[in-house]
Short mmCIF file of C-alpha atoms in Angstrom, two decimals:
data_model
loop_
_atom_site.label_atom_id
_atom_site.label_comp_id
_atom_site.label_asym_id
_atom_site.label_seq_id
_atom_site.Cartn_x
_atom_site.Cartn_y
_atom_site.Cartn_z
CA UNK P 39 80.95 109.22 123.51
CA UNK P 40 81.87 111.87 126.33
CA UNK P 41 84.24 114.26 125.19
CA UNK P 42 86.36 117.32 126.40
CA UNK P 43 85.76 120.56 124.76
CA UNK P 44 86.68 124.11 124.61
CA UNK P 45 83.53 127.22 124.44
CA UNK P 46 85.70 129.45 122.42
CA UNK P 47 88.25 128.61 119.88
CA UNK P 48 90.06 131.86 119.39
CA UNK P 49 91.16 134.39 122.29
CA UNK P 50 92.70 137.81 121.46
CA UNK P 51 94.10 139.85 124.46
CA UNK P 52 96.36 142.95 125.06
CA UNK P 53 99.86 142.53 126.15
CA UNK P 54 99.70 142.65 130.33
CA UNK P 55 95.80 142.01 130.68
CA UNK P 56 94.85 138.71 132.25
CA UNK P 57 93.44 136.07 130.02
CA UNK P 58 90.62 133.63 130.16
CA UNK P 59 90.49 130.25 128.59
CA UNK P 60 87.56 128.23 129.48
CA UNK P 61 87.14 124.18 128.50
CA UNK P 62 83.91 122.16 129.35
CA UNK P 63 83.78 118.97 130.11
CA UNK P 64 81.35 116.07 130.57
CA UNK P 65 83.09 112.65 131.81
CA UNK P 66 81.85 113.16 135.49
CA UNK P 67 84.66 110.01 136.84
CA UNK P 68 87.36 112.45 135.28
CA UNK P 69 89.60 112.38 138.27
CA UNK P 70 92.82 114.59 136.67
CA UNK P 71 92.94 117.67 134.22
CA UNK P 72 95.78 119.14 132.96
CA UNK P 73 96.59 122.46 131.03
CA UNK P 74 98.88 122.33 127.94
CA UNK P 75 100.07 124.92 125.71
CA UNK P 76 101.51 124.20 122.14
CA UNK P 77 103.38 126.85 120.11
CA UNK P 78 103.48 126.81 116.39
CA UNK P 79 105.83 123.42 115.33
CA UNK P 80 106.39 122.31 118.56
CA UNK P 81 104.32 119.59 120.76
CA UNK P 82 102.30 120.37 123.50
CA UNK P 83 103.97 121.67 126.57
CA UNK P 84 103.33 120.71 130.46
CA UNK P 85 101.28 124.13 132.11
CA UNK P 86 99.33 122.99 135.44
CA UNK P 87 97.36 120.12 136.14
CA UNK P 88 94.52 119.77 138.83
CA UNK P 89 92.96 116.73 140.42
CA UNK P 90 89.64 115.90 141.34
CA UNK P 91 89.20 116.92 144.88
CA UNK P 92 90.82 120.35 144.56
CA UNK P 93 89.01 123.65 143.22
CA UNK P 94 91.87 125.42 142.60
CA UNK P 95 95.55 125.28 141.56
CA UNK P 96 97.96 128.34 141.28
CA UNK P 97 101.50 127.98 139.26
CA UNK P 98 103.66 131.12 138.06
CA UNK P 99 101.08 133.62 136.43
CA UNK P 100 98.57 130.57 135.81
CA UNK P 101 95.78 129.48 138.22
CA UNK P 102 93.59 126.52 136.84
CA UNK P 103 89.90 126.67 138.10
CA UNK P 104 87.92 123.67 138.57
CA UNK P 105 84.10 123.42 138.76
CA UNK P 106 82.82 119.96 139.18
CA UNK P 107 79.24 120.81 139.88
CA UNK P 108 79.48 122.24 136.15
CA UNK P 109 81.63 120.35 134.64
CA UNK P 110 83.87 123.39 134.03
CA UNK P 111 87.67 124.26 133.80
CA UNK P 112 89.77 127.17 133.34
CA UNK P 113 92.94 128.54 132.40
CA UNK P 114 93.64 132.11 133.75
CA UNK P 115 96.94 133.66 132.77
CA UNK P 116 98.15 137.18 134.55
CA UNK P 117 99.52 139.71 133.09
CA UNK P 118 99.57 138.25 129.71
CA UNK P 119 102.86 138.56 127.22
CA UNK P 120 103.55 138.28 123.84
CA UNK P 121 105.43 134.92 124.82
CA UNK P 122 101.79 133.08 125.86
CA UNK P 123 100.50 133.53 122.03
CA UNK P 124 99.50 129.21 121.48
CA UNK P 125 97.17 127.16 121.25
CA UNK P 126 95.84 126.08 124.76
CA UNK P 127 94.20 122.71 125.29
CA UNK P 128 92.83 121.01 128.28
CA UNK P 129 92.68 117.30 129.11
CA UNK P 130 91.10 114.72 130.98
CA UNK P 131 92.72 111.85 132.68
CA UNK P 132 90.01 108.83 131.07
CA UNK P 133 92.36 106.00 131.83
CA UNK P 134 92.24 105.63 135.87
CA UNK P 135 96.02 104.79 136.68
CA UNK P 136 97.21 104.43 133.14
CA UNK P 137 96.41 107.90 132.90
CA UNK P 138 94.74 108.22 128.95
CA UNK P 139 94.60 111.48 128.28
CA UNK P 140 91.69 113.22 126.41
CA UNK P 141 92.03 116.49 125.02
CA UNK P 142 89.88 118.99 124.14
CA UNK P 143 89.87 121.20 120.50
CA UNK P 144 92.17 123.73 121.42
CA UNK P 145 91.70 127.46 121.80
CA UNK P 146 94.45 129.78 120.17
CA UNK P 147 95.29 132.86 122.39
CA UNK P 148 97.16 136.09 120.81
CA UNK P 149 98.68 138.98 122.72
CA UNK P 150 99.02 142.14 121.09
CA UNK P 151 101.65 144.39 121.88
CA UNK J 1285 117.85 119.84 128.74
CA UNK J 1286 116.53 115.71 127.66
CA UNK J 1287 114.28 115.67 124.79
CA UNK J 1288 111.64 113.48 123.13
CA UNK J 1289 113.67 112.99 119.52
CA UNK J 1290 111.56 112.27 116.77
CA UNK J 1291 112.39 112.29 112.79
CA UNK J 1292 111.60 113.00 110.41
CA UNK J 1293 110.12 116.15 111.39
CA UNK J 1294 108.57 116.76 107.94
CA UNK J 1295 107.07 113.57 105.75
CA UNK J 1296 105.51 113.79 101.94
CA UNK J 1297 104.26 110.51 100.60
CA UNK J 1298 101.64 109.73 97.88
CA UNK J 1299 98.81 107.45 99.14
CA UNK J 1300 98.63 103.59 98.87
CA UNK J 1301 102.55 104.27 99.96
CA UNK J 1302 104.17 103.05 103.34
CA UNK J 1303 105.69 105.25 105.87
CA UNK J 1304 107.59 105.07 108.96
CA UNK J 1305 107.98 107.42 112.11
CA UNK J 1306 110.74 107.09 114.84
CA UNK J 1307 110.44 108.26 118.52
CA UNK J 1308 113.59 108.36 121.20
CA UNK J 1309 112.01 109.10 124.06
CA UNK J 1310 113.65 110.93 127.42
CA UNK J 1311 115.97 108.22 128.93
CA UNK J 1312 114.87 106.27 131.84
CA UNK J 1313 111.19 106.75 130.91
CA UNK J 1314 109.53 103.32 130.73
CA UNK J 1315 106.06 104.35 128.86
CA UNK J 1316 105.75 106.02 125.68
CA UNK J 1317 102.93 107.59 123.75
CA UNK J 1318 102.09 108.37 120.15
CA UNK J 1319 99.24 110.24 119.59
CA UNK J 1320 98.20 111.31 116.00
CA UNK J 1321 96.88 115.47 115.89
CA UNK J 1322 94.70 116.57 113.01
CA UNK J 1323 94.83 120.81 112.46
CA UNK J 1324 92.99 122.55 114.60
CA UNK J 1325 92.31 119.67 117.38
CA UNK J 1326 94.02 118.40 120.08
CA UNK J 1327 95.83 115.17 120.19
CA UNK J 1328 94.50 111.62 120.35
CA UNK J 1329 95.95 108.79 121.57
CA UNK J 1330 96.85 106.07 119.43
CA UNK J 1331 98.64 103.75 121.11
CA UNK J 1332 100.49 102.97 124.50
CA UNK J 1333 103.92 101.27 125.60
CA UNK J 1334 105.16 100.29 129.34
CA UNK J 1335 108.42 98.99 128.43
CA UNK J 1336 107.97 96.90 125.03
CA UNK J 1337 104.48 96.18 126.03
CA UNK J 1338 101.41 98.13 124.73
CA UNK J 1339 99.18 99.17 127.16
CA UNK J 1340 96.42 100.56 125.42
CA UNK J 1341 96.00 100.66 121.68
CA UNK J 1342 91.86 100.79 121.30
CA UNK J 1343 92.43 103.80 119.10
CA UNK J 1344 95.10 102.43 116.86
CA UNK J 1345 93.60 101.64 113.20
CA UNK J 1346 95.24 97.81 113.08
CA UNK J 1347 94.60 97.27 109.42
CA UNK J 1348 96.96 100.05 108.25
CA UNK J 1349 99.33 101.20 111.34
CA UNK J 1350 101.43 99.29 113.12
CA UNK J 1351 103.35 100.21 116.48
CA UNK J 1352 106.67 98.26 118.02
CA UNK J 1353 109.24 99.35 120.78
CA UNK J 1354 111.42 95.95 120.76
CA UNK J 1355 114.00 96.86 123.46
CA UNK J 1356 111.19 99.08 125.49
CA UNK J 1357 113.62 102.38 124.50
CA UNK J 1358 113.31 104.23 121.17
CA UNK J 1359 109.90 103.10 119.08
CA UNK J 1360 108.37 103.04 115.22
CA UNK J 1361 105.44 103.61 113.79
CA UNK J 1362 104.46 102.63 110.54
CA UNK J 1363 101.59 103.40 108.10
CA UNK J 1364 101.21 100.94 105.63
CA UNK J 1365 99.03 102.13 102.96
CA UNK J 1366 98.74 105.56 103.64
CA UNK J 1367 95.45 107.03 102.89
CA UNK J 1368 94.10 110.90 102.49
CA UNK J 1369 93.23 111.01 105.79
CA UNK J 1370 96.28 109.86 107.42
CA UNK J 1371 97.62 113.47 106.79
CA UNK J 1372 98.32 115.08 110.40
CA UNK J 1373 101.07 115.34 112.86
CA UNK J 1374 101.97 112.24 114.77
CA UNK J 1375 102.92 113.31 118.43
CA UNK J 1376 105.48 111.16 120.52
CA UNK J 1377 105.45 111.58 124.55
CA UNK J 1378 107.07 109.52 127.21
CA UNK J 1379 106.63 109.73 130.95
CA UNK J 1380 108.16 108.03 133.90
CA UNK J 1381 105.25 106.75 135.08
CA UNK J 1382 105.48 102.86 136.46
CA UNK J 1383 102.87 100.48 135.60
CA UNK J 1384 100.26 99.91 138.61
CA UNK J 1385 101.12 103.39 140.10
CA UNK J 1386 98.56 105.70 140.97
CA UNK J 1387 100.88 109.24 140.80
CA UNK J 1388 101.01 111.25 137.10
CA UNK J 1389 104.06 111.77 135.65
CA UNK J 1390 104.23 114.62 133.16
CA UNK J 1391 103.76 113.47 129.66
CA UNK J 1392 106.65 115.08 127.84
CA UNK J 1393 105.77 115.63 124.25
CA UNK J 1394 108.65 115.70 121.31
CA UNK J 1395 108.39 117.93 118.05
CA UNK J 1396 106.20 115.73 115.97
CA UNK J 1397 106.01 114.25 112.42
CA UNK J 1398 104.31 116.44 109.89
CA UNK J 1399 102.81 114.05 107.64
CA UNK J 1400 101.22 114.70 104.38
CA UNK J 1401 99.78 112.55 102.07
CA UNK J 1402 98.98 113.82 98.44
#
């Protein structure tokens, strides 16, 4: 079945560089991503989303990429902080206007100090 | 700040056992999600309420769970026997989002059920 998925599961940055998070994905009537972030014991949390016909979406510190000639999405994060350490995940809208999400495996990011 | 409530937060049960999960979600939001996360992956949907109605439960294994939200507010879900593999962390969301709409409403996701079955 088609699937969303992440290239690298584990992302290690220094405190104020700008991180990377990359997610592939291969539904090509995906019409909505959206970028969550979970933190150790808590559910996943609300970053940016993106639809279809855009190639690029900026938030506070977070711009979301999307490629649909690759089938590629990203996550970049500015000036990372200590406070950004989660698990990221992307996800696909795979339920036209019921809006099923599909999420990818996850990729954990860690800032060092 | 409103909240997804869900309890317990932590769950131990031995398998062949039945257990039970309770969601509140944000009030005023008419649909409400429960997704089941296995460590190290993301979450996947189980099953899907507008109101007291599912929407969507494809994913939802019917001989073992069950899902209800009677009064289309606060919902259960129940496992019933629990097996080995039913150890993960069952995720509750709820959105605003009207039936037939074509706008996303943010998915707001409460703490989850840590579930372990020995």
């Amino acid at each position: 079945g088609e699937s969303v998925g992440l290239h690298l599961p584990t992302l290690s940055v220094q405190e104020g560089d700008n991180s990377i998070i990359n997610c592939a994905y291969s539904n090509s009537a995906s019409d909505y991503f959206i970028w969550y972030k979970q933190e150790s014991g808590k559910g996943p949390q609300f970053i940016i989303d993106i639809r279809s016909n855009m190639d690029k979406r900026q938030g506070q510190r977070v711009t979301v990429l999307l490629n649909k000639t690759v089938k590629h999405l990203s996550l970049q994060i500015a000036a990372t902080q200590p406070g950004d350490s989660a698990v990221y995940f992307c996800a696909e809208n795979s339920g036209g206007s019921n809006y099923k999400l599909t999420f990818g495996k996850g990729t954990l990011l860690t800032v060092n100090p | 700040e409103a909240e997804v409530a869900q309890s317990p937060r932590y769950k131990i049960t031995e398998k062949s056992q039945a257990v039970a999960f309770w969601c509140d979600p944000i009030s005023g939001h008419a649909t409400l999600y429960w997704y089941r996360q296995i460590l190290g992956q993301g979450p996947e949907l189980l099953v899907q309420f507008q109101d007291e109605s599912v929407v969507d439960d494809s994913q939802l294994p019917k001989d073992r769970f069950s899902a209800e939200r009677l009064k289309g507010v606060d919902s259960t879900l129940k496992i019933q026997p629990a097996e080995l593999g039913d150890s993960a962390m069952y995720l509750c969301a709820s959105s605003i989002k009207l039936l037939g709409t074509s706008v996303y409403n943010e998915q707001f996701f409460g703490p989850g059920t840590r579930l372990t079955v020995l």
